[in-house]
Coordinates of C-alpha atoms in Angstrom, one line a residue:
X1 CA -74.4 39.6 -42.5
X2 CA -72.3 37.0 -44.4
X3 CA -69.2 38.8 -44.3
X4 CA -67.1 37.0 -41.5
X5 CA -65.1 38.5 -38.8
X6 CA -61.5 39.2 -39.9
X7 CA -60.0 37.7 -36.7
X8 CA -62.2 34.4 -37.8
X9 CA -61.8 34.2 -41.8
X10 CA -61.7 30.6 -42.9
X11 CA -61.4 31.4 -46.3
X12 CA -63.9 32.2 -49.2
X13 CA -65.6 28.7 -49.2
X14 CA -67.9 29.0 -46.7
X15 CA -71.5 28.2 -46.3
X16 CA -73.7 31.1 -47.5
X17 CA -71.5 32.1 -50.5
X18 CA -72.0 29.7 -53.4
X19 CA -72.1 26.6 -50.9
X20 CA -74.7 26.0 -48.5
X21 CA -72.4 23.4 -46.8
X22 CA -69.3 22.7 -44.5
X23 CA -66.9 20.9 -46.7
X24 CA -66.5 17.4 -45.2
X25 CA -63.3 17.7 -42.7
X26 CA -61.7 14.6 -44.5
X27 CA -61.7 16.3 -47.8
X28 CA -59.9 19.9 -46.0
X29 CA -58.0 17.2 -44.3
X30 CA -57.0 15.8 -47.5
X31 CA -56.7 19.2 -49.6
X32 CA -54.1 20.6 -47.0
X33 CA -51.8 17.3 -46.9
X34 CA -51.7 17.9 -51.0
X35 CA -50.5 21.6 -50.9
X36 CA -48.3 21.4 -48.0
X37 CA -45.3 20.7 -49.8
X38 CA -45.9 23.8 -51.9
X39 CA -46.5 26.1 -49.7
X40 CA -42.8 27.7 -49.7
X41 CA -43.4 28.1 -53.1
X42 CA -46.8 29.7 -52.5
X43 CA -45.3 32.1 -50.3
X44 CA -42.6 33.1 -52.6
X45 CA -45.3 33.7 -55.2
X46 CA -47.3 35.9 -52.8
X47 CA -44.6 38.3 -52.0
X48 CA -43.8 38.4 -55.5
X49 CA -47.4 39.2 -56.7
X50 CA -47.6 41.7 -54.0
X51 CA -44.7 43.7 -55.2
X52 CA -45.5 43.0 -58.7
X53 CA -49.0 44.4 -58.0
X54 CA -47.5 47.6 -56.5
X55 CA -45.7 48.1 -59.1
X56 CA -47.9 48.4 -61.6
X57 CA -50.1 50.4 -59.5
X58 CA -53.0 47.7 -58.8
X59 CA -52.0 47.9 -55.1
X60 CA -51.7 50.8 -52.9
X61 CA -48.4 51.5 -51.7
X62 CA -49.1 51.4 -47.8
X63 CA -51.4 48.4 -48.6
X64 CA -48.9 46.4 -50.4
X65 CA -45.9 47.5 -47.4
X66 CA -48.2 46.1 -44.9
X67 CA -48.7 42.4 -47.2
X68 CA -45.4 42.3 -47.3
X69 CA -44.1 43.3 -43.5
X70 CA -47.0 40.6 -42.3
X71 CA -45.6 38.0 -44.9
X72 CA -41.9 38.4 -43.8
X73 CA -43.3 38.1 -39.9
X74 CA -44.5 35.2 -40.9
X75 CA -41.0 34.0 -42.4
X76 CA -39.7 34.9 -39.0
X77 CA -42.4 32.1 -37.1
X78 CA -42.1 29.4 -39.9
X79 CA -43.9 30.0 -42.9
X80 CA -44.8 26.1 -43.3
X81 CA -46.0 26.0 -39.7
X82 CA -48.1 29.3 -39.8
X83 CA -49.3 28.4 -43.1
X84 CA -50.7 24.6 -41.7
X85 CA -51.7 26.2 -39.0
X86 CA -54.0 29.2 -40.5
X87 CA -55.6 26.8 -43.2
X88 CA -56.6 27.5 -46.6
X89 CA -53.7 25.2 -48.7
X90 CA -52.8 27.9 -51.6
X91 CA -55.1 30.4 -50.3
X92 CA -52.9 30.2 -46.6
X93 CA -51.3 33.7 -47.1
X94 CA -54.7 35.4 -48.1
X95 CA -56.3 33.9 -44.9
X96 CA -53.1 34.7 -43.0
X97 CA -53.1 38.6 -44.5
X98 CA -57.0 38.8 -43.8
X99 CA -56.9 37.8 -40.0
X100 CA -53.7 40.0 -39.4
X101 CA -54.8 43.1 -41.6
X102 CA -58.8 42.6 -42.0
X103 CA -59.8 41.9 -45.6
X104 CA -59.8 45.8 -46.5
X105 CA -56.0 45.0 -47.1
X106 CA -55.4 41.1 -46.4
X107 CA -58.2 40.6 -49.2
X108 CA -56.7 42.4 -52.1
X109 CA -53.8 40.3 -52.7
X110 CA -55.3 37.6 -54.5
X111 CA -56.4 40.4 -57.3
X112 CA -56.0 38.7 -60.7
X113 CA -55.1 35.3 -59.4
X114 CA -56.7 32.3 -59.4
X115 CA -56.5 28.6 -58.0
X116 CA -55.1 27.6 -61.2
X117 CA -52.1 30.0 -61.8
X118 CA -51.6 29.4 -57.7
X119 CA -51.3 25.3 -58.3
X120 CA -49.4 25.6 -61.8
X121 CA -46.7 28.0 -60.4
X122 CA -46.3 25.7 -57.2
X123 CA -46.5 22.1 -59.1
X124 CA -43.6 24.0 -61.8
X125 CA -41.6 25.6 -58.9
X126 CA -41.6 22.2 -57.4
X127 CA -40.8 20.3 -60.4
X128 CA -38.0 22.3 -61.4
X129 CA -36.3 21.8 -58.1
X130 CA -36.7 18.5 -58.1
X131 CA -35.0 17.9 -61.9
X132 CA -32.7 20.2 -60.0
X133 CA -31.8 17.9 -57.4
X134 CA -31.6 15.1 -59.7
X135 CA -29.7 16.8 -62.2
X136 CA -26.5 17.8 -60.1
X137 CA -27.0 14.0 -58.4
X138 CA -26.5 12.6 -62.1
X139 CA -23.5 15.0 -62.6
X140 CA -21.9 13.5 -58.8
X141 CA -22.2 10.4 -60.7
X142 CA -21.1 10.9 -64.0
X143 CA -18.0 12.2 -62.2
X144 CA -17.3 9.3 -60.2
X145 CA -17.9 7.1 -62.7
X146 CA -15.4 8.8 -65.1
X147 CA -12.4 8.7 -61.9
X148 CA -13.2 5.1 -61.6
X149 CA -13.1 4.0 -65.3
X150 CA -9.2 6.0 -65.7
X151 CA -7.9 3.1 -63.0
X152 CA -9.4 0.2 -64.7
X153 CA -8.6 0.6 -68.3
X154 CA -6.9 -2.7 -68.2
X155 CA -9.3 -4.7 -65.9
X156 CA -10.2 -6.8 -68.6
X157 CA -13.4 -8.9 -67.8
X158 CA -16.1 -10.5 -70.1
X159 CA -18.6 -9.2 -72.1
X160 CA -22.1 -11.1 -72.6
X161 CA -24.9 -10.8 -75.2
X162 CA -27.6 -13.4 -74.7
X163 CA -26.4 -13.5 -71.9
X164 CA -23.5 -15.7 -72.9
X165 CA -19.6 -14.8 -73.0
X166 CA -19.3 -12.7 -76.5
X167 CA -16.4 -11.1 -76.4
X168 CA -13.9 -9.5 -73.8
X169 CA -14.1 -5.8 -72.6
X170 CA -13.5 -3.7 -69.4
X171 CA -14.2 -2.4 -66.5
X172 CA -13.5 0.6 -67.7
X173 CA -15.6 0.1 -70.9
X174 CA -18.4 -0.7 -69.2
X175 CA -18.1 2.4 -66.7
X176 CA -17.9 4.5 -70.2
X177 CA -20.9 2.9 -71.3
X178 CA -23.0 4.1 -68.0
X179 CA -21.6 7.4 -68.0
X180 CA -22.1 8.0 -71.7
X181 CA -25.8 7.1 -70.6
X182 CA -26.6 9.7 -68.2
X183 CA -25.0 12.1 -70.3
X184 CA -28.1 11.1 -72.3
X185 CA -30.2 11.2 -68.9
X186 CA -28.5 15.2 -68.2
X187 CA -30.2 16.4 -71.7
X188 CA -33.6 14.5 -71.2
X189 CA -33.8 15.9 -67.7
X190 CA -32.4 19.5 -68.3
X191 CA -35.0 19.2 -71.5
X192 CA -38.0 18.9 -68.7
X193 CA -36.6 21.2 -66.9
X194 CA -36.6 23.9 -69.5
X195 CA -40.1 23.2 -70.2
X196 CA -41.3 23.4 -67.0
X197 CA -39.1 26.0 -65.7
X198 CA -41.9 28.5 -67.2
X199 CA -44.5 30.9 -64.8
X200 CA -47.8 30.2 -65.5
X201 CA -48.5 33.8 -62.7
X202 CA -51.1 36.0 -64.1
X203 CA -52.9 33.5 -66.6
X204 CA -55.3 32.5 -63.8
X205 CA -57.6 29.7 -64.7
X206 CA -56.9 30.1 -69.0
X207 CA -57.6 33.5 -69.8
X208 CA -55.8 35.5 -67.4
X209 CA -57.4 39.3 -65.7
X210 CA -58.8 42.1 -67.6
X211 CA -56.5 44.0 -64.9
X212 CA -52.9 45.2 -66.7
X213 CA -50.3 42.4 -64.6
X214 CA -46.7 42.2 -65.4
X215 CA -46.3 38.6 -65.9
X216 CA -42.6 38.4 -66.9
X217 CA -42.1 40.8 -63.7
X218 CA -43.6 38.4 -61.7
X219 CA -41.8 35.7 -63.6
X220 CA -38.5 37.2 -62.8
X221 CA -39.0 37.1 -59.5
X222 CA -40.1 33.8 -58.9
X223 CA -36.4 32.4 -61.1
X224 CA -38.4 31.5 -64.0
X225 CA -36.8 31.5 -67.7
X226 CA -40.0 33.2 -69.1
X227 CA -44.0 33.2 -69.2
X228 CA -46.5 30.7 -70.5
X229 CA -47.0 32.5 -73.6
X230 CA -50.7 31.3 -73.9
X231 CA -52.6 31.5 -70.7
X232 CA -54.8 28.1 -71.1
X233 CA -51.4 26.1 -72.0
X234 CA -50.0 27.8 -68.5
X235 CA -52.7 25.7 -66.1
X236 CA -52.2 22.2 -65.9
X237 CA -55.8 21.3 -65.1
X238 CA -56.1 22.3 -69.0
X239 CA -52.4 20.8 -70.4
X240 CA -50.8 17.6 -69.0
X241 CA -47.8 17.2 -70.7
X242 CA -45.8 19.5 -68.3
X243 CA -47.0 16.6 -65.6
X244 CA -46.0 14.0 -68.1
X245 CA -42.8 14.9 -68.8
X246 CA -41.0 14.9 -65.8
X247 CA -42.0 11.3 -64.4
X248 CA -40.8 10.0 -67.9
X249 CA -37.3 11.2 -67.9
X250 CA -37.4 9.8 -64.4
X251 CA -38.6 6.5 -65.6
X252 CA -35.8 6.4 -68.4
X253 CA -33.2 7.5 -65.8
X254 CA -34.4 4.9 -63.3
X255 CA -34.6 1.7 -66.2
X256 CA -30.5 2.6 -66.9
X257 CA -30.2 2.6 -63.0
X258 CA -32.4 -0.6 -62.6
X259 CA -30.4 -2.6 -65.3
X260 CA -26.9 -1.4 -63.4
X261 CA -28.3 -2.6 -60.1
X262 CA -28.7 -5.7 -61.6
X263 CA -25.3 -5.8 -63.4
X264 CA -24.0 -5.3 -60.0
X265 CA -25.9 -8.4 -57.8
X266 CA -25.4 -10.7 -60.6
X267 CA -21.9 -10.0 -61.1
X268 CA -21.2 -10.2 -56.6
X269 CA -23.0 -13.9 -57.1
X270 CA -20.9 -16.8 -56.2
X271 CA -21.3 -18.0 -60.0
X272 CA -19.1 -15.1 -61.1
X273 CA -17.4 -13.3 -58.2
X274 CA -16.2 -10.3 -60.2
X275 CA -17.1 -8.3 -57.5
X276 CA -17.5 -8.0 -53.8
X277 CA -20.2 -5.4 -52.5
X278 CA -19.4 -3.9 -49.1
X279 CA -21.1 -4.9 -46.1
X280 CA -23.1 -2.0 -45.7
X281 CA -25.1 -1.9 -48.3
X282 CA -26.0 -5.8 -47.5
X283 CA -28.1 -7.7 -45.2
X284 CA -28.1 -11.3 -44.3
X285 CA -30.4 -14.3 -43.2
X286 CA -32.3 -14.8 -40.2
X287 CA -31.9 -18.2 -40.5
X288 CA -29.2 -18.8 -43.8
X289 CA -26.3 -17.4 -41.3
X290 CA -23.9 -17.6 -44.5
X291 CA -25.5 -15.4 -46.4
X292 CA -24.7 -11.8 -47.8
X293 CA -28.0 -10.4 -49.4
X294 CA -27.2 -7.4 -51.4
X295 CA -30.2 -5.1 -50.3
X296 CA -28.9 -1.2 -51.8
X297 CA -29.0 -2.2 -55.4
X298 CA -32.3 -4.8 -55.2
X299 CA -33.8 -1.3 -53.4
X300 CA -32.9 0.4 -57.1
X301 CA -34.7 -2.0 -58.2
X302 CA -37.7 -1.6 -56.1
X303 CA -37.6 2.3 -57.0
X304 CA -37.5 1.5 -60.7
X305 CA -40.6 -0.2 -60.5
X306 CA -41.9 2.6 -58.8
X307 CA -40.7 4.9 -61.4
X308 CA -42.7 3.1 -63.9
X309 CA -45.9 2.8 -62.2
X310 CA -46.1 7.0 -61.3
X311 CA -45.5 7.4 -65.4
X312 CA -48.3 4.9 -65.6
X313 CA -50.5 7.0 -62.9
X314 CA -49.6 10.1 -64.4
X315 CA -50.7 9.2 -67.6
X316 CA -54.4 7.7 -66.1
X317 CA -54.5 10.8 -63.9
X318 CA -53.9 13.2 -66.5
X319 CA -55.8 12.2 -69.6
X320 CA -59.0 13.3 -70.4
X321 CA -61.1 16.2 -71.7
X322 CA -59.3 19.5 -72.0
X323 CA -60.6 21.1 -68.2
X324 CA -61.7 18.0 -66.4
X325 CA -58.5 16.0 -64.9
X326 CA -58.0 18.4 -62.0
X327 CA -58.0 17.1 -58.6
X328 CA -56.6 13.5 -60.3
X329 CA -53.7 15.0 -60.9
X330 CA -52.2 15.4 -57.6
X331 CA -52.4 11.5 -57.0
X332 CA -49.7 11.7 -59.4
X333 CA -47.6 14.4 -58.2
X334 CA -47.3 12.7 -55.0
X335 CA -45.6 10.2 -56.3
X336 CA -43.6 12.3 -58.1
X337 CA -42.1 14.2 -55.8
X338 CA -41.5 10.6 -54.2
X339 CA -40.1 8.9 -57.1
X340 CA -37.2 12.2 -57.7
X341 CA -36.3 11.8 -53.6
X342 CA -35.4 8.2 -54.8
X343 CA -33.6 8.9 -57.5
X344 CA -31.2 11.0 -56.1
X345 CA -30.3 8.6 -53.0
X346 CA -30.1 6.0 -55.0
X347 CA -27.9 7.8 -57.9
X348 CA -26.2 8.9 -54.6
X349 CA -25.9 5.5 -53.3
X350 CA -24.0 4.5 -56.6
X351 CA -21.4 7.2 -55.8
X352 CA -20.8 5.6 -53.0
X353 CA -21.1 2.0 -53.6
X354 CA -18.9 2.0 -57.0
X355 CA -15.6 3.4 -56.4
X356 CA -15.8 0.7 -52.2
X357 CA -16.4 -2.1 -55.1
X358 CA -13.6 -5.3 -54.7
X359 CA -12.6 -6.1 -58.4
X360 CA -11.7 -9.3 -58.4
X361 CA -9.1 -8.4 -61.6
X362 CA -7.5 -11.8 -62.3
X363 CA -10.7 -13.9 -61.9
X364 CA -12.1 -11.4 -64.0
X365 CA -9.1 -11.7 -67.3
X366 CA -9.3 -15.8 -66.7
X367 CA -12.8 -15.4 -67.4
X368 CA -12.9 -13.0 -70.2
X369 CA -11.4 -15.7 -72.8
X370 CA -12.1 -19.3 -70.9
X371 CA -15.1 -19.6 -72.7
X372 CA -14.2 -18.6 -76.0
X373 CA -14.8 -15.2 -76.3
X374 CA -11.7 -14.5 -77.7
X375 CA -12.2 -17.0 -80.9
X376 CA -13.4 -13.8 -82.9
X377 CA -9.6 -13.0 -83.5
X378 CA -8.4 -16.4 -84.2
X379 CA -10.4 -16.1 -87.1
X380 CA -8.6 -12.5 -87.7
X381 CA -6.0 -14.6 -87.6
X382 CA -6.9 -16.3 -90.4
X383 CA -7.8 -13.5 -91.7
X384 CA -4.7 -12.1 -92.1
X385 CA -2.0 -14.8 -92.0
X386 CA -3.6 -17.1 -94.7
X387 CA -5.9 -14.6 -96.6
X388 CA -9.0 -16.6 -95.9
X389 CA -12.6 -15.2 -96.6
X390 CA -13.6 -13.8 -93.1
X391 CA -16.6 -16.7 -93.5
X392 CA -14.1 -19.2 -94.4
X393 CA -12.2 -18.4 -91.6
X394 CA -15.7 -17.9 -89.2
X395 CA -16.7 -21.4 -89.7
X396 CA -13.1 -22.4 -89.3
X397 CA -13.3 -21.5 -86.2
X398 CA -17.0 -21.9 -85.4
X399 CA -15.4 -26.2 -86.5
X400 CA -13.1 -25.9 -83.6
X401 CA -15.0 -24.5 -81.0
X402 CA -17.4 -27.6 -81.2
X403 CA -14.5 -29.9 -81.4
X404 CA -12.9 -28.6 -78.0
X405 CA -16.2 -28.3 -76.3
X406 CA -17.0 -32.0 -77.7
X407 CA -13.9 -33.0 -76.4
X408 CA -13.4 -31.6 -72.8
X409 CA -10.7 -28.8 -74.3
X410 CA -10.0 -25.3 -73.8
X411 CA -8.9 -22.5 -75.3
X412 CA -5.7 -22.8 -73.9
X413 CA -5.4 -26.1 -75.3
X414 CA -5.8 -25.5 -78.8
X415 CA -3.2 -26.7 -80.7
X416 CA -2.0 -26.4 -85.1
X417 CA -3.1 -30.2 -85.3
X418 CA -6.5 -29.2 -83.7
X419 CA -6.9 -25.9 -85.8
X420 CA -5.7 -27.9 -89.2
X421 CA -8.3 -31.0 -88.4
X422 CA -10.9 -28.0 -88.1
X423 CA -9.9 -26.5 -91.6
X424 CA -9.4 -29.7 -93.1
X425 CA -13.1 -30.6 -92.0
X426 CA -14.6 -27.2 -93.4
X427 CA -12.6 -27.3 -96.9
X428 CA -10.3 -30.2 -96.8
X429 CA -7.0 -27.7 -96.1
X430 CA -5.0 -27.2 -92.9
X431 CA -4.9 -23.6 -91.7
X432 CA -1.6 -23.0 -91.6
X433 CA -1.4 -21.0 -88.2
X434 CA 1.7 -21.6 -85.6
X435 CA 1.3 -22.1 -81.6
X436 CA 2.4 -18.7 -81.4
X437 CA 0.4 -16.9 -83.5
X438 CA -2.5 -19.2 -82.4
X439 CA -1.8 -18.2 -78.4
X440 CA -2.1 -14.4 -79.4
X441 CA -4.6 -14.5 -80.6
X442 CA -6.7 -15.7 -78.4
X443 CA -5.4 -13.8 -75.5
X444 CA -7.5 -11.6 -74.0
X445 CA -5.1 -8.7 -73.4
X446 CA -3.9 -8.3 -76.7
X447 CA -7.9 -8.8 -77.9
X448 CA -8.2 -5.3 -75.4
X449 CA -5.1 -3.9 -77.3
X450 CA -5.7 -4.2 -80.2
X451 CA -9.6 -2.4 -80.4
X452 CA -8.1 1.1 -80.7
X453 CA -11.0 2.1 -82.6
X454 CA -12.9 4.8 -81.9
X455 CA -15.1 3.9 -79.3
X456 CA -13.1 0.3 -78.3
X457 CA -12.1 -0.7 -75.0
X458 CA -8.5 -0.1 -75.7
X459 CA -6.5 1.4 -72.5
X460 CA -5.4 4.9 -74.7
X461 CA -8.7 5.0 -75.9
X462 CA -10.7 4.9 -73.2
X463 CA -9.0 7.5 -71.9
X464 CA -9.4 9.3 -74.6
X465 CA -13.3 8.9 -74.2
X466 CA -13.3 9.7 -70.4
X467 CA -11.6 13.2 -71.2
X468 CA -13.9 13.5 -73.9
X469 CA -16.8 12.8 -71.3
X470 CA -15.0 15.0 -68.4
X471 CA -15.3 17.9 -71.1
X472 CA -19.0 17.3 -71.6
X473 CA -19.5 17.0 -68.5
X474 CA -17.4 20.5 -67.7
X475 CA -20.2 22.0 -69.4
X476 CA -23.3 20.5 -67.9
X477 CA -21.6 21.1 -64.2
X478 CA -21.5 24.8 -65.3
X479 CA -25.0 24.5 -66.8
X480 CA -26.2 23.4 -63.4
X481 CA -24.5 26.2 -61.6
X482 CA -26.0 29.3 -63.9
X483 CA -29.2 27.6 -62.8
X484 CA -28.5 27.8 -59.0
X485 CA -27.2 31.0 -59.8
X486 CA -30.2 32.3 -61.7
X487 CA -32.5 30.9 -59.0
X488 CA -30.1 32.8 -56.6
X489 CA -30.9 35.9 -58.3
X490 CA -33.9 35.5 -58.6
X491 CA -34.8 35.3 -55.0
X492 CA -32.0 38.4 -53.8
X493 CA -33.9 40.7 -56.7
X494 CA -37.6 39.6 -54.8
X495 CA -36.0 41.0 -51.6
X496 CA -34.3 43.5 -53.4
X497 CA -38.0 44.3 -54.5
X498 CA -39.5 43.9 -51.0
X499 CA -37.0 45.9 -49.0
X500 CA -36.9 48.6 -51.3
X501 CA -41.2 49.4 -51.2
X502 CA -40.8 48.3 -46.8
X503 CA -37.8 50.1 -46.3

């Protein structure tokens, strides 16, 4: 007789069924290391099928009590470590329930299901709780970063394109600029996490069970927002853009967080010492005993890179004929799973990091106009005092930048004579301008000042912008807590469910 000894089940793939063979031990070895961090989910999904099943009648009564008193034992000696420890990967509770209640009961629990529906719901359930994660870690930042930019609306420092002074901004500015980009990052990732935030339960493999299941039931139990509404677009061994989505958002996220981390070790370097980073989150040399190696932002860095290469994977893994990527998949989801850990230290690491940050705020304003960046307004200047064409006026200036630089001089240094030689050159008249009006214009506060614009790095108006932000970011705190919430409910209403067939 094939049937095995309830005490002894090993699952249904054993030799003498459709397999005449053992499975090689590295491959179960390797199966249960890529389900183990699904089994919570897996269980949640069996007690939830269970009651489902009873409820719709599929399931005696007195069978479906004793599932679920044998699956709540098992909560009480650690479902992870049971399930490990019994075998089977997604199939764990069905071997469990079949050794503790012989497969006349233990065996009906899997009615209607499939390895497919099992994987989808777990790799979903997992997803969505890592977006989860990730999402309230960019809110903690978007937060700080909107505190820290209200006390440095007049830290006025440089800003560079080409990587050259262009003009002067702010701290604050800047900060604005970051947060304004995860708010970006909060609708990309709540985006996947709608998507995936769906129950693939009761589709099966693609075409669901000629036996009546309650899906959304089932769905509602398990915290999802609805039901696959096509059963072969439910299992990802069919679809991969579920898998797809999530590491690319997490790329995106990770390129702004790269391109901050570099922002932050370039600016700490002893060529421009607007910053100093806190020991802790550097290193130095075994053998360079002056240095100060900034180590938590070139880890950001590391992790970006990362980021990148599991989108790449999960593209490679996941493309294919409709039905054939299956087992690739998982080398993706590893990393994952791997890559969203990251990201939330790290994004974590930046709430810390930022607000322990030294400003160096004088060195900072002495830089932001020493190398000209302020020359944009003397030829507003022009502009306005003389009525000059703004290209008469651009070249006008454009003249007596070269002429300082040619001659050792500064901005500070500029003088009428200077500005009239550098008119007189373009179109043979002198500008016109006074000392005074030349020395406010190039300073670099009243350049700040002056950009009340909307959007500008003007003091009033980037507050203006950071309550804007705080408003936005009101709402997206209270999007993340009616998720928790939801989930919350979600899991009271399955022991709701539970306690009210067990008594």
């Amino acid at each position: 007789m094939l049937k095995q000894p309830s005490s002894q089940y090993r699952g249904f793939r054993t030799p003498g069924i459709r397999l005449s063979e053992e499975m090689l031990p590295q491959l179960t070895k390797l199966y249960t290391a890529r389900t183990r961090p699904m089994l919570h989910v897996v269980h949640a999904f069996d007690k939830a099928h269970a009651v489902m099943l009873v409820e719709e009648g599929l399931l005696a009564r007195d069978a479906g009590i004793a599932i679920l008193r044998a699956l709540r034992q098992m909560e009480k000696d650690g479902v992870e470590e049971v399930r490990t420890r019994t075998g089977g990967g997604l199939h764990s509770g069905e071997q469990y329930l079949i050794r503790a209640l012989g497969e006349e009961v233990g065996g009906r629990l899997h009615l209607a299901r499939s390895s497919g529906d099992l994987s989808s719901v777990g790799i979903n359930t997992l997803q969505r709780e890592h977006l989860l994660a990730v999402l309230q870690a960019v809110n903690r930042l978007r937060r700080g970063l909107l505190d820290l930019a209200r006390r440095h609306t007049d830290t006025i420092m440089p800003g560079y394109s080409f990587g050259q002074h262009a003009q002067p901004m702010t701290f604050a500015h800047l900060l604005l600029s970051w947060a304004t980009t995860l708010a970006r990052d909060f609708d990309r990732l709540h985006g996947a996490f709608r998507r995936v935030n769906q129950s693939a339960a009761g589709a099966a493999i693609m075409v669901g069970s000629d036996f009546p299941v309650n899906r959304a039931r089932t769905a509602e139990l398990l915290g999802f927002d609805g039901v696959h509404e096509n059963a072969a677009d439910a299992i990802l061994e069919l679809t991969a853009d579920d898998s797809l989505d999530v590491p690319t958002v997490l790329a995106v996220l990770y390129h702004s967080m790269a391109k901050w981390a570099d922002d932050l070790i370039l600016f700490s370097t002893s060529e421009f010492h607007f910053f100093d980073i806190p020991d802790r989150f550097c290193n130095t040399s075994s053998i360079m005993m002056q240095k100060k190696n900034v180590i938590g932002p070139a880890e950001v860095k590391g992790a970006a890179a990362e980021a990148l290469g599991c989108l790449v994977t999960s593209y490679h893994a996941l493309k294919g004929p409709t039905g054939l990527p299956i087992t690739e998949r998982y080398y993706a989801l590893d990393m994952v799973w791997r890559v969203a850990q990251n990201c939330v230290r790290d994004l974590d690491w930046f709430c810390e990091l930022l607000p322990a940050l030294q400003v160096r705020r004088e060195h900072m304003r002495e830089e932001a106009w020493r190398h000209w960046a302020t020359a944009t307004d003397l030829a507003g200047a022009l502009v306005r005092e003389r009525d000059l064409p703004w290209r008469t006026a651009h070249q006008i200036a454009g003249i007596l930048v070269r002429l300082c630089e040619e001659r050792g001089l500064g901005p500070a240094d500029v003088t009428p004579a200077l500005l009239d030689e550098a008119a007189g050159a373009y179109h043979g008249r002198p500008a016109g301008l006074d000392a005074a009006a030349i020395r406010q214009a190039l300073d670099p506060a009243r350049f700040i000042a002056a950009r009340t614009l909307h959007g500008g790095p003007a003091p009033a108006e980037s507050l203006r912008q950071a309550d804007l932000f705080a408003r936005g970011l009101a709402d997206d705190e209270r999007t993340v807590a009616a998720i928790e919430a939801r989930l919350a409910e979600a899991a009271r209403k399955l022991e709701a469910a539970i306690d009210s067939l067990i008594g």
